[in-house]
mmCIF file of C-alpha atoms and ligand atoms in Angstrom:
data_model
loop_
_atom_site.group_PDB
_atom_site.id
_atom_site.type_symbol
_atom_site.label_atom_id
_atom_site.label_comp_id
_atom_site.label_asym_id
_atom_site.label_seq_id
_atom_site.Cartn_x
_atom_site.Cartn_y
_atom_site.Cartn_z
ATOM 1 C CA MET A 1018 -97.966 -19.965 29.019
ATOM 2 C CA THR A 1019 -94.904 -18.744 27.168
ATOM 3 C CA VAL A 1020 -91.844 -20.953 27.428
ATOM 4 C CA ASP A 1021 -88.274 -21.095 26.272
ATOM 5 C CA ALA A 1022 -87.741 -23.425 23.342
ATOM 6 C CA ASN A 1023 -85.786 -25.747 25.586
ATOM 7 C CA LEU A 1024 -87.129 -26.535 28.993
ATOM 8 C CA GLY A 1025 -84.059 -28.600 29.784
ATOM 9 C CA GLY A 1026 -81.671 -25.656 29.633
ATOM 10 C CA SER A 1027 -79.057 -27.212 27.316
ATOM 11 C CA ALA A 1028 -76.919 -25.349 24.819
ATOM 12 C CA GLU A 1029 -79.909 -25.525 22.474
ATOM 13 C CA THR A 1030 -81.970 -23.143 24.603
ATOM 14 C CA VAL A 1031 -83.514 -20.286 22.696
ATOM 15 C CA SER A 1032 -84.946 -17.650 24.959
ATOM 16 C CA ALA A 1033 -87.979 -15.467 24.301
ATOM 17 C CA SER A 1034 -85.692 -12.433 23.998
ATOM 18 C CA GLU A 1035 -83.425 -14.224 21.524
ATOM 19 C CA LEU A 1036 -86.503 -15.214 19.552
ATOM 20 C CA ALA A 1037 -87.748 -11.629 19.610
ATOM 21 C CA GLU A 1038 -84.443 -10.458 18.176
ATOM 22 C CA ILE A 1039 -84.782 -13.008 15.368
ATOM 23 C CA GLY A 1040 -88.398 -11.980 14.786
ATOM 24 C CA LEU A 1041 -90.176 -15.000 16.231
ATOM 25 C CA ARG A 1042 -92.571 -15.721 19.086
ATOM 26 C CA TYR A 1043 -93.194 -19.150 20.565
ATOM 27 C CA GLU A 1044 -95.975 -20.037 22.944
ATOM 28 C CA VAL A 1045 -97.081 -23.344 24.408
ATOM 29 C CA ASP A 1046 -100.578 -23.691 25.817
ATOM 30 C CA GLY A 1047 -101.236 -27.284 26.871
ATOM 31 C CA ALA A 1048 -101.240 -29.450 23.741
ATOM 32 C CA ILE A 1049 -100.920 -26.494 21.360
ATOM 33 C CA ALA A 1050 -97.683 -24.749 20.394
ATOM 34 C CA THR A 1051 -97.875 -21.570 18.364
ATOM 35 C CA ILE A 1052 -94.938 -20.209 16.409
ATOM 36 C CA THR A 1053 -95.426 -16.675 15.154
ATOM 37 C CA LEU A 1054 -93.259 -15.015 12.538
ATOM 38 C CA ASP A 1055 -93.092 -11.622 14.156
ATOM 39 C CA ARG A 1056 -91.377 -9.120 11.912
ATOM 40 C CA PRO A 1057 -94.476 -7.617 10.298
ATOM 41 C CA ASP A 1058 -92.728 -4.383 9.298
ATOM 42 C CA LYS A 1059 -90.470 -6.539 7.061
ATOM 43 C CA ARG A 1060 -93.347 -8.809 6.059
ATOM 44 C CA ASN A 1061 -91.877 -11.599 8.213
ATOM 45 C CA ALA A 1062 -88.863 -12.073 5.955
ATOM 46 C CA GLN A 1063 -86.809 -15.102 7.047
ATOM 47 C CA THR A 1064 -83.078 -15.464 7.725
ATOM 48 C CA PHE A 1065 -80.697 -18.295 8.659
ATOM 49 C CA ALA A 1066 -81.426 -17.368 12.281
ATOM 50 C CA THR A 1067 -85.163 -17.926 11.702
ATOM 51 C CA TRP A 1068 -84.535 -21.446 10.401
ATOM 52 C CA SER A 1069 -82.051 -22.316 13.105
ATOM 53 C CA ALA A 1070 -84.509 -21.161 15.790
ATOM 54 C CA LEU A 1071 -87.315 -23.168 14.166
ATOM 55 C CA ALA A 1072 -85.087 -26.255 14.262
ATOM 56 C CA ARG A 1073 -84.317 -25.721 17.937
ATOM 57 C CA ILE A 1074 -88.001 -25.260 18.734
ATOM 58 C CA GLY A 1075 -88.706 -28.562 16.979
ATOM 59 C CA GLU A 1076 -85.899 -30.388 18.770
ATOM 60 C CA ASN A 1077 -87.166 -29.199 22.141
ATOM 61 C CA LEU A 1078 -90.906 -29.422 21.652
ATOM 62 C CA PRO A 1079 -92.506 -30.410 24.977
ATOM 63 C CA ASP A 1080 -93.940 -33.934 24.951
ATOM 64 C CA GLN A 1081 -97.472 -32.748 25.605
ATOM 65 C CA VAL A 1082 -97.628 -30.758 22.368
ATOM 66 C CA ARG A 1083 -99.845 -32.349 19.725
ATOM 67 C CA ILE A 1084 -100.607 -29.366 17.478
ATOM 68 C CA VAL A 1085 -98.136 -26.813 16.137
ATOM 69 C CA VAL A 1086 -99.623 -23.687 14.586
ATOM 70 C CA VAL A 1087 -97.332 -21.588 12.399
ATOM 71 C CA ARG A 1088 -98.634 -18.082 11.758
ATOM 72 C CA GLY A 1089 -97.422 -14.663 10.707
ATOM 73 C CA GLU A 1090 -98.045 -11.304 12.367
ATOM 74 C CA GLY A 1091 -99.311 -8.457 10.201
ATOM 75 C CA PRO A 1092 -100.567 -8.337 6.623
ATOM 76 C CA SER A 1093 -98.334 -11.099 5.208
ATOM 77 C CA PHE A 1094 -97.588 -14.626 6.398
ATOM 78 C CA SER A 1095 -94.052 -14.246 5.023
ATOM 79 C CA ALA A 1096 -92.433 -12.451 2.086
ATOM 80 C CA GLY A 1097 -89.807 -15.196 1.966
ATOM 81 C CA ILE A 1098 -86.109 -15.008 2.435
ATOM 82 C CA ASP A 1099 -84.704 -11.730 3.683
ATOM 83 C CA LEU A 1100 -83.458 -10.145 0.486
ATOM 84 C CA ARG A 1101 -80.374 -8.844 2.313
ATOM 85 C CA MET A 1102 -79.119 -12.443 2.080
ATOM 86 C CA PHE A 1103 -78.545 -11.793 -1.625
ATOM 87 C CA THR A 1104 -76.339 -8.748 -0.993
ATOM 88 C CA PRO A 1105 -72.585 -8.812 -0.274
ATOM 89 C CA GLU A 1106 -73.235 -7.280 3.170
ATOM 90 C CA GLY A 1107 -75.824 -9.935 4.065
ATOM 91 C CA VAL A 1108 -77.695 -9.995 7.355
ATOM 92 C CA PRO A 1109 -75.494 -8.796 10.235
ATOM 93 C CA GLY A 1110 -73.928 -11.800 11.969
ATOM 94 C CA GLN A 1111 -75.335 -14.270 9.437
ATOM 95 C CA GLY A 1112 -73.428 -13.629 6.233
ATOM 96 C CA SER A 1113 -75.068 -13.945 2.845
ATOM 97 C CA PHE A 1114 -75.325 -16.187 -0.178
ATOM 98 C CA VAL A 1115 -72.745 -13.990 -1.859
ATOM 99 C CA SER A 1116 -70.134 -15.045 0.720
ATOM 100 C CA ALA A 1117 -71.512 -18.610 0.848
ATOM 101 C CA ALA A 1118 -70.899 -18.999 -2.898
ATOM 102 C CA SER A 1119 -67.194 -19.546 -2.202
ATOM 103 C CA LEU A 1120 -67.765 -22.336 0.376
ATOM 104 C CA GLU A 1121 -66.665 -25.907 -0.382
ATOM 105 C CA ASP A 1122 -69.594 -28.047 -1.586
ATOM 106 C CA SER A 1123 -69.737 -30.060 1.648
ATOM 107 C CA ALA A 1124 -69.794 -26.958 3.848
ATOM 108 C CA PHE A 1125 -72.391 -25.299 1.620
ATOM 109 C CA GLU A 1126 -74.538 -28.415 1.699
ATOM 110 C CA ARG A 1127 -74.324 -28.518 5.501
ATOM 111 C CA ARG A 1128 -75.474 -24.894 5.599
ATOM 112 C CA ILE A 1129 -78.540 -25.649 3.493
ATOM 113 C CA ALA A 1130 -79.221 -28.854 5.458
ATOM 114 C CA ASP A 1131 -79.162 -26.779 8.659
ATOM 115 C CA ALA A 1132 -81.760 -24.448 7.179
ATOM 116 C CA GLN A 1133 -83.918 -27.398 6.073
ATOM 117 C CA ARG A 1134 -83.904 -28.780 9.645
ATOM 118 C CA GLY A 1135 -86.088 -25.839 10.581
ATOM 119 C CA PHE A 1136 -88.816 -27.152 8.276
ATOM 120 C CA LEU A 1137 -88.566 -30.958 8.325
ATOM 121 C CA TRP A 1138 -89.680 -31.575 11.918
ATOM 122 C CA LEU A 1139 -93.110 -30.105 11.184
ATOM 123 C CA ARG A 1140 -93.984 -33.451 9.524
ATOM 124 C CA ARG A 1141 -93.352 -35.551 12.639
ATOM 125 C CA PRO A 1142 -96.116 -38.171 12.970
ATOM 126 C CA ASP A 1143 -96.782 -37.394 16.639
ATOM 127 C CA ILE A 1144 -97.856 -33.813 15.915
ATOM 128 C CA VAL A 1145 -100.114 -32.091 13.405
ATOM 129 C CA SER A 1146 -98.767 -28.820 12.066
ATOM 130 C CA ILE A 1147 -101.107 -26.158 10.742
ATOM 131 C CA ALA A 1148 -100.033 -23.079 8.785
ATOM 132 C CA ALA A 1149 -102.418 -20.140 9.218
ATOM 133 C CA VAL A 1150 -101.687 -18.098 6.124
ATOM 134 C CA GLN A 1151 -102.839 -14.593 5.237
ATOM 135 C CA GLY A 1152 -101.524 -12.234 2.580
ATOM 136 C CA HIS A 1153 -98.246 -13.044 0.873
ATOM 137 C CA ALA A 1154 -96.563 -16.429 1.275
ATOM 138 C CA ILE A 1155 -93.657 -16.022 -1.110
ATOM 139 C CA GLY A 1156 -90.670 -18.307 -1.655
ATOM 140 C CA ALA A 1157 -89.480 -19.428 1.781
ATOM 141 C CA GLY A 1158 -92.890 -18.280 3.080
ATOM 142 C CA PHE A 1159 -94.703 -20.613 0.688
ATOM 143 C CA GLN A 1160 -92.265 -23.397 1.606
ATOM 144 C CA LEU A 1161 -92.854 -22.890 5.325
ATOM 145 C CA ALA A 1162 -96.586 -23.236 4.707
ATOM 146 C CA LEU A 1163 -95.907 -26.351 2.622
ATOM 147 C CA ALA A 1164 -93.780 -27.800 5.435
ATOM 148 C CA CYS A 1165 -96.909 -27.980 7.578
ATOM 149 C CA ASP A 1166 -99.400 -30.834 7.361
ATOM 150 C CA LEU A 1167 -102.374 -28.521 6.836
ATOM 151 C CA ARG A 1168 -102.936 -25.004 5.559
ATOM 152 C CA VAL A 1169 -105.847 -22.785 6.560
ATOM 153 C CA VAL A 1170 -105.811 -19.576 4.537
ATOM 154 C CA ALA A 1171 -107.412 -16.172 4.526
ATOM 155 C CA ASP A 1172 -109.235 -15.057 1.366
ATOM 156 C CA ASP A 1173 -106.426 -12.601 0.654
ATOM 157 C CA VAL A 1174 -103.689 -15.267 0.517
ATOM 158 C CA LYS A 1175 -101.123 -15.059 -2.289
ATOM 159 C CA PHE A 1176 -98.880 -18.090 -2.651
ATOM 160 C CA CYS A 1177 -95.893 -17.668 -4.963
ATOM 161 C CA MET A 1178 -92.863 -19.919 -5.512
ATOM 162 C CA LYS A 1179 -90.578 -17.116 -6.570
ATOM 163 C CA GLU A 1180 -87.181 -18.845 -6.386
ATOM 164 C CA PRO A 1181 -86.889 -19.807 -10.083
ATOM 165 C CA ALA A 1182 -87.679 -16.202 -11.044
ATOM 166 C CA LEU A 1183 -84.616 -15.207 -8.987
ATOM 167 C CA GLY A 1184 -82.402 -17.837 -10.627
ATOM 168 C CA LEU A 1185 -82.702 -20.259 -7.687
ATOM 169 C CA VAL A 1186 -84.504 -23.482 -6.827
ATOM 170 C CA PRO A 1187 -86.869 -23.911 -3.882
ATOM 171 C CA ASP A 1188 -84.622 -25.742 -1.381
ATOM 172 C CA LEU A 1189 -86.401 -25.398 1.938
ATOM 173 C CA THR A 1190 -88.125 -28.786 1.550
ATOM 174 C CA GLY A 1191 -91.090 -27.370 -0.375
ATOM 175 C CA THR A 1192 -90.788 -29.213 -3.682
ATOM 176 C CA LYS A 1193 -91.943 -32.640 -2.481
ATOM 177 C CA PRO A 1194 -95.059 -31.536 -0.619
ATOM 178 C CA LEU A 1195 -95.922 -29.284 -3.555
ATOM 179 C CA VAL A 1196 -95.734 -32.170 -6.034
ATOM 180 C CA ASP A 1197 -97.571 -34.475 -3.611
ATOM 181 C CA LEU A 1198 -100.364 -31.914 -3.261
ATOM 182 C CA VAL A 1199 -100.862 -30.588 -6.791
ATOM 183 C CA GLY A 1200 -99.145 -33.146 -9.056
ATOM 184 C CA LEU A 1201 -96.019 -32.820 -11.150
ATOM 185 C CA SER A 1202 -97.435 -30.861 -14.094
ATOM 186 C CA ARG A 1203 -99.104 -28.200 -11.952
ATOM 187 C CA ALA A 1204 -96.018 -27.940 -9.736
ATOM 188 C CA ILE A 1205 -93.842 -27.332 -12.812
ATOM 189 C CA GLU A 1206 -96.261 -24.698 -14.064
ATOM 190 C CA LEU A 1207 -96.504 -22.911 -10.696
ATOM 191 C CA CYS A 1208 -92.766 -22.892 -9.997
ATOM 192 C CA LEU A 1209 -91.473 -22.076 -13.461
ATOM 193 C CA THR A 1210 -93.905 -19.206 -13.969
ATOM 194 C CA ALA A 1211 -93.604 -18.056 -10.333
ATOM 195 C CA ARG A 1212 -97.203 -16.953 -10.606
ATOM 196 C CA VAL A 1213 -99.455 -16.101 -7.710
ATOM 197 C CA VAL A 1214 -102.051 -18.608 -6.483
ATOM 198 C CA ALA A 1215 -104.991 -16.968 -4.729
ATOM 199 C CA ALA A 1216 -107.305 -18.509 -2.130
ATOM 200 C CA ASP A 1217 -109.982 -20.113 -4.299
ATOM 201 C CA GLU A 1218 -107.407 -21.772 -6.564
ATOM 202 C CA ALA A 1219 -105.339 -22.832 -3.533
ATOM 203 C CA VAL A 1220 -108.353 -24.682 -2.125
ATOM 204 C CA ARG A 1221 -109.213 -26.159 -5.524
ATOM 205 C CA LEU A 1222 -105.648 -27.440 -6.015
ATOM 206 C CA GLY A 1223 -105.463 -28.909 -2.522
ATOM 207 C CA LEU A 1224 -102.856 -26.390 -1.379
ATOM 208 C CA ALA A 1225 -105.214 -25.259 1.376
ATOM 209 C CA GLU A 1226 -107.801 -27.153 3.378
ATOM 210 C CA LEU A 1227 -110.091 -24.156 3.643
ATOM 211 C CA ALA A 1228 -110.236 -20.419 2.997
ATOM 212 C CA VAL A 1229 -112.007 -17.969 5.287
ATOM 213 C CA PRO A 1230 -112.319 -14.186 5.573
ATOM 214 C CA PRO A 1231 -109.148 -12.713 7.157
ATOM 215 C CA GLY A 1232 -110.973 -11.840 10.381
ATOM 216 C CA GLU A 1233 -112.007 -15.477 10.828
ATOM 217 C CA LEU A 1234 -108.607 -17.098 10.289
ATOM 218 C CA ALA A 1235 -107.680 -17.480 13.957
ATOM 219 C CA GLN A 1236 -111.092 -18.962 14.848
ATOM 220 C CA ALA A 1237 -110.936 -21.373 11.897
ATOM 221 C CA VAL A 1238 -107.560 -22.612 13.152
ATOM 222 C CA ARG A 1239 -108.947 -22.953 16.696
ATOM 223 C CA ASP A 1240 -111.916 -24.974 15.392
ATOM 224 C CA LEU A 1241 -109.638 -27.287 13.410
ATOM 225 C CA THR A 1242 -107.293 -27.663 16.359
ATOM 226 C CA GLY A 1243 -110.196 -28.607 18.636
ATOM 227 C CA ALA A 1244 -111.406 -31.251 16.182
ATOM 228 C CA LEU A 1245 -107.897 -32.719 15.816
ATOM 229 C CA LEU A 1246 -107.386 -32.861 19.563
ATOM 230 C CA ALA A 1247 -110.612 -34.816 19.998
ATOM 231 C CA THR A 1248 -108.894 -37.828 18.389
ATOM 232 C CA ASP A 1249 -106.845 -40.214 20.533
ATOM 233 C CA ARG A 1250 -103.166 -39.310 20.267
ATOM 234 C CA GLY A 1251 -101.872 -42.832 19.666
ATOM 235 C CA ALA A 1252 -104.420 -43.429 16.910
ATOM 236 C CA ALA A 1253 -103.694 -40.033 15.353
ATOM 237 C CA THR A 1254 -99.940 -40.665 15.331
ATOM 238 C CA ALA A 1255 -100.251 -44.158 13.865
ATOM 239 C CA THR A 1256 -102.753 -43.022 11.241
ATOM 240 C CA LYS A 1257 -100.614 -40.065 10.183
ATOM 241 C CA ARG A 1258 -97.583 -42.367 9.890
ATOM 242 C CA LEU A 1259 -99.642 -44.747 7.756
ATOM 243 C CA LEU A 1260 -100.925 -41.998 5.485
ATOM 244 C CA GLN A 1261 -97.475 -40.447 5.115
ATOM 245 C CA GLY A 1262 -96.050 -43.775 3.950
ATOM 246 C CA ALA A 1263 -98.881 -44.523 1.526
ATOM 247 C CA LEU A 1264 -97.502 -42.681 -1.511
ATOM 248 C CA GLY A 1265 -94.218 -44.563 -1.340
ATOM 249 C CA ARG A 1266 -95.795 -48.033 -0.987
ATOM 250 C CA THR A 1267 -97.680 -50.439 -3.217
ATOM 251 C CA LEU A 1268 -101.210 -51.427 -2.219
ATOM 252 C CA ASP A 1269 -99.912 -54.734 -0.872
ATOM 253 C CA GLN A 1270 -97.174 -53.023 1.132
ATOM 254 C CA GLN A 1271 -99.698 -50.536 2.494
ATOM 255 C CA ALA A 1272 -101.987 -53.395 3.545
ATOM 256 C CA VAL A 1273 -99.073 -54.895 5.493
ATOM 257 C CA ALA A 1274 -98.373 -51.515 7.107
ATOM 258 C CA GLU A 1275 -102.053 -51.169 8.082
ATOM 259 C CA ARG A 1276 -102.014 -54.590 9.707
ATOM 260 C CA ARG A 1277 -98.919 -53.790 11.741
ATOM 261 C CA GLU A 1278 -100.205 -50.432 12.949
ATOM 262 C CA GLN A 1279 -103.575 -51.959 13.835
ATOM 263 C CA ILE A 1280 -102.068 -54.825 15.805
ATOM 264 C CA ALA A 1281 -100.085 -52.298 17.835
ATOM 265 C CA ARG A 1282 -103.222 -50.209 18.391
ATOM 266 C CA ILE A 1283 -105.361 -53.145 19.475
ATOM 267 C CA ARG A 1284 -102.666 -54.435 21.825
ATOM 268 C CA THR A 1285 -102.408 -50.952 23.339
ATOM 269 C CA LEU A 1286 -106.164 -50.645 23.720
ATOM 270 C CA PHE A 1287 -107.104 -54.163 24.803
ATOM 271 C CA GLY A 1288 -103.894 -56.073 25.613
ATOM 272 C CA SER A 1289 -103.549 -57.411 29.122
ATOM 273 C CA SER A 1290 -99.870 -56.552 29.670
HETATM 274 N N1 ACO B 2095 -86.711 -9.255 2.600
HETATM 275 C C1 ACO B 2095 -86.418 -8.141 3.275
HETATM 276 N N2 ACO B 2095 -87.280 -7.119 3.439
HETATM 277 C C2 ACO B 2095 -88.513 -7.278 2.905
HETATM 278 C C3 ACO B 2095 -88.895 -8.426 2.200
HETATM 279 C C4 ACO B 2095 -87.929 -9.457 2.065
HETATM 280 N N3 ACO B 2095 -88.196 -10.602 1.438
HETATM 281 N N4 ACO B 2095 -90.169 -8.271 1.790
HETATM 282 C C5 ACO B 2095 -90.570 -7.080 2.224
HETATM 283 N N5 ACO B 2095 -89.572 -6.466 2.887
HETATM 284 C C6 ACO B 2095 -89.594 -5.151 3.532
HETATM 285 C C7 ACO B 2095 -89.580 -4.027 2.490
HETATM 286 O O1 ACO B 2095 -88.258 -3.754 2.060
HETATM 287 C C8 ACO B 2095 -90.196 -2.901 3.272
HETATM 288 O O2 ACO B 2095 -89.226 -2.395 4.148
HETATM 289 P P1 ACO B 2095 -89.125 -0.793 4.414
HETATM 290 O O3 ACO B 2095 -90.438 -0.432 5.039
HETATM 291 O O4 ACO B 2095 -87.967 -0.661 5.345
HETATM 292 O O5 ACO B 2095 -88.923 -0.170 3.073
HETATM 293 C C9 ACO B 2095 -91.235 -3.619 4.146
HETATM 294 O O6 ACO B 2095 -90.828 -4.977 4.202
HETATM 295 C C10 ACO B 2095 -92.633 -3.594 3.578
HETATM 296 O O7 ACO B 2095 -92.561 -4.061 2.259
HETATM 297 P P2 ACO B 2095 -93.471 -3.462 1.095
HETATM 298 O O8 ACO B 2095 -92.928 -3.950 -0.202
HETATM 299 O O9 ACO B 2095 -93.599 -1.981 1.269
HETATM 300 O O10 ACO B 2095 -94.860 -4.147 1.472
HETATM 301 P P3 ACO B 2095 -96.059 -4.508 0.521
HETATM 302 O O11 ACO B 2095 -97.117 -5.028 1.428
HETATM 303 O O12 ACO B 2095 -96.394 -3.374 -0.378
HETATM 304 O O13 ACO B 2095 -95.527 -5.678 -0.417
HETATM 305 C C11 ACO B 2095 -94.513 -7.813 -0.861
HETATM 306 C C12 ACO B 2095 -95.314 -6.954 0.121
HETATM 307 C C13 ACO B 2095 -95.319 -8.032 -2.152
HETATM 308 C C14 ACO B 2095 -94.292 -9.129 -0.143
HETATM 309 C C15 ACO B 2095 -93.170 -7.144 -1.243
HETATM 310 O O14 ACO B 2095 -92.570 -6.655 -0.066
HETATM 311 C C16 ACO B 2095 -92.188 -8.069 -1.917
HETATM 312 O O15 ACO B 2095 -92.315 -8.340 -3.111
HETATM 313 N N6 ACO B 2095 -91.177 -8.565 -1.168
HETATM 314 C C17 ACO B 2095 -90.113 -9.378 -1.715
HETATM 315 C C18 ACO B 2095 -90.583 -10.811 -1.959
HETATM 316 C C19 ACO B 2095 -89.448 -11.705 -2.421
HETATM 317 O O16 ACO B 2095 -88.943 -11.573 -3.521
HETATM 318 N N7 ACO B 2095 -89.028 -12.676 -1.554
HETATM 319 C C20 ACO B 2095 -87.991 -13.606 -1.875
HETATM 320 C C21 ACO B 2095 -88.626 -14.889 -2.438
HETATM 321 S S1 ACO B 2095 -87.464 -16.142 -2.803
HETATM 322 C C22 ACO B 2095 -87.143 -16.957 -1.367
HETATM 323 O O17 ACO B 2095 -87.779 -16.789 -0.391
HETATM 324 C C23 ACO B 2095 -85.957 -17.985 -1.307
#
C-alpha cells in the first residue's frame, strides 16, 4: 500500500506527487514503512525539501509502523547535500546557504533545527529504523544512515563525512551517533580526514551491522525486519529506550531504569487490571 505521509489530511500532508517532485518515495506495508531517496540521476542528493518531507513523514507515521527502512534508488545511497545549495542561485524555491549566511543567528538556527527534525525522529523508541546503504553515503548521506538505529550495507558502500573538507561541520545529527559507534578518536580521524570507509571496515568499526553483496541487500533487510518484528512491540520499545539511555547513566542509575521498565512490562503482561 502506498499512502500519503499524513492520513489525517492536516496542513502537514505530503502527497505522493509532492514527494516525487522532491525525489522521495514513501510506502507503508503493514508494520513496515519504506522511505526511498529517489533521485538516482543526481545520486539522491538532498535538499531542505528532502529534510522537511522526512520530518513530516515522521510526524505522521501510522501507529502500526514498527520498522522504518531508509534506502536509496540507483548506484548510491546518497551523495549528500545538493551542491546547488552552496551556489548563490541555490535550489529553486529553497534558497541556498549563500543567502542564508545573512540571516540572524536565531533564524539561521531555526533553519538548521528544521533540517535536523527530518533525522531525529528515526531514533524513536517505538520504531526500529534501518538504513539500507549501497554505494556512496557522503556527508548528509552518511548522516542519514547514522540517524537510523541499524545499517545494513552492500559490499560497495563508501561512507565519507565530507563536511570538514568543505569547510563545514556535520550538523544533521550525525556527530553523536558516530562518536557513540566508533569512539571519539576514530570519529575525529574519520571526519577530519574526510576519508572513505568501505564495507569491511564499516562492519569492523560498528558502523554497519552486516555487509552483503549488492544483489542481496534488499533480502538482508527483509530478513532483519522479519526477525525484529518477531519480538513483542512493548518489550522492544522498552528495551530500546533502556539501551538508548544506558550511555548517559551510571550503572546504578541504569539498574533503577531496568527495574522501572521491568515492573511496567510485568504489570502489562500479568497484571489483573
Ligand atoms: N549534489 C548535486 N548533484 C550531484 C551531487 C550532489 N551532492 N552528487 C552527484 N550529483 C550529480 C552530478 O552532478 C551528476 O549530474 P549530471 O549527470 O547532471 O552531470 C550526477 O549526479 C551523477 O554524478 P557523477 O559524479 O557523474 O556520478 P558518479 O557515480 O561518477 O560519482 C559521486 C558519484 C562520487 C557521489 C560524485 O557525484 C560526487 O562526488 N558528488 C558530490 C559529493 C559531495 O561533495 N557531497 C556533499 C557532501 S557534504 C554534505 O552533504 C553536507
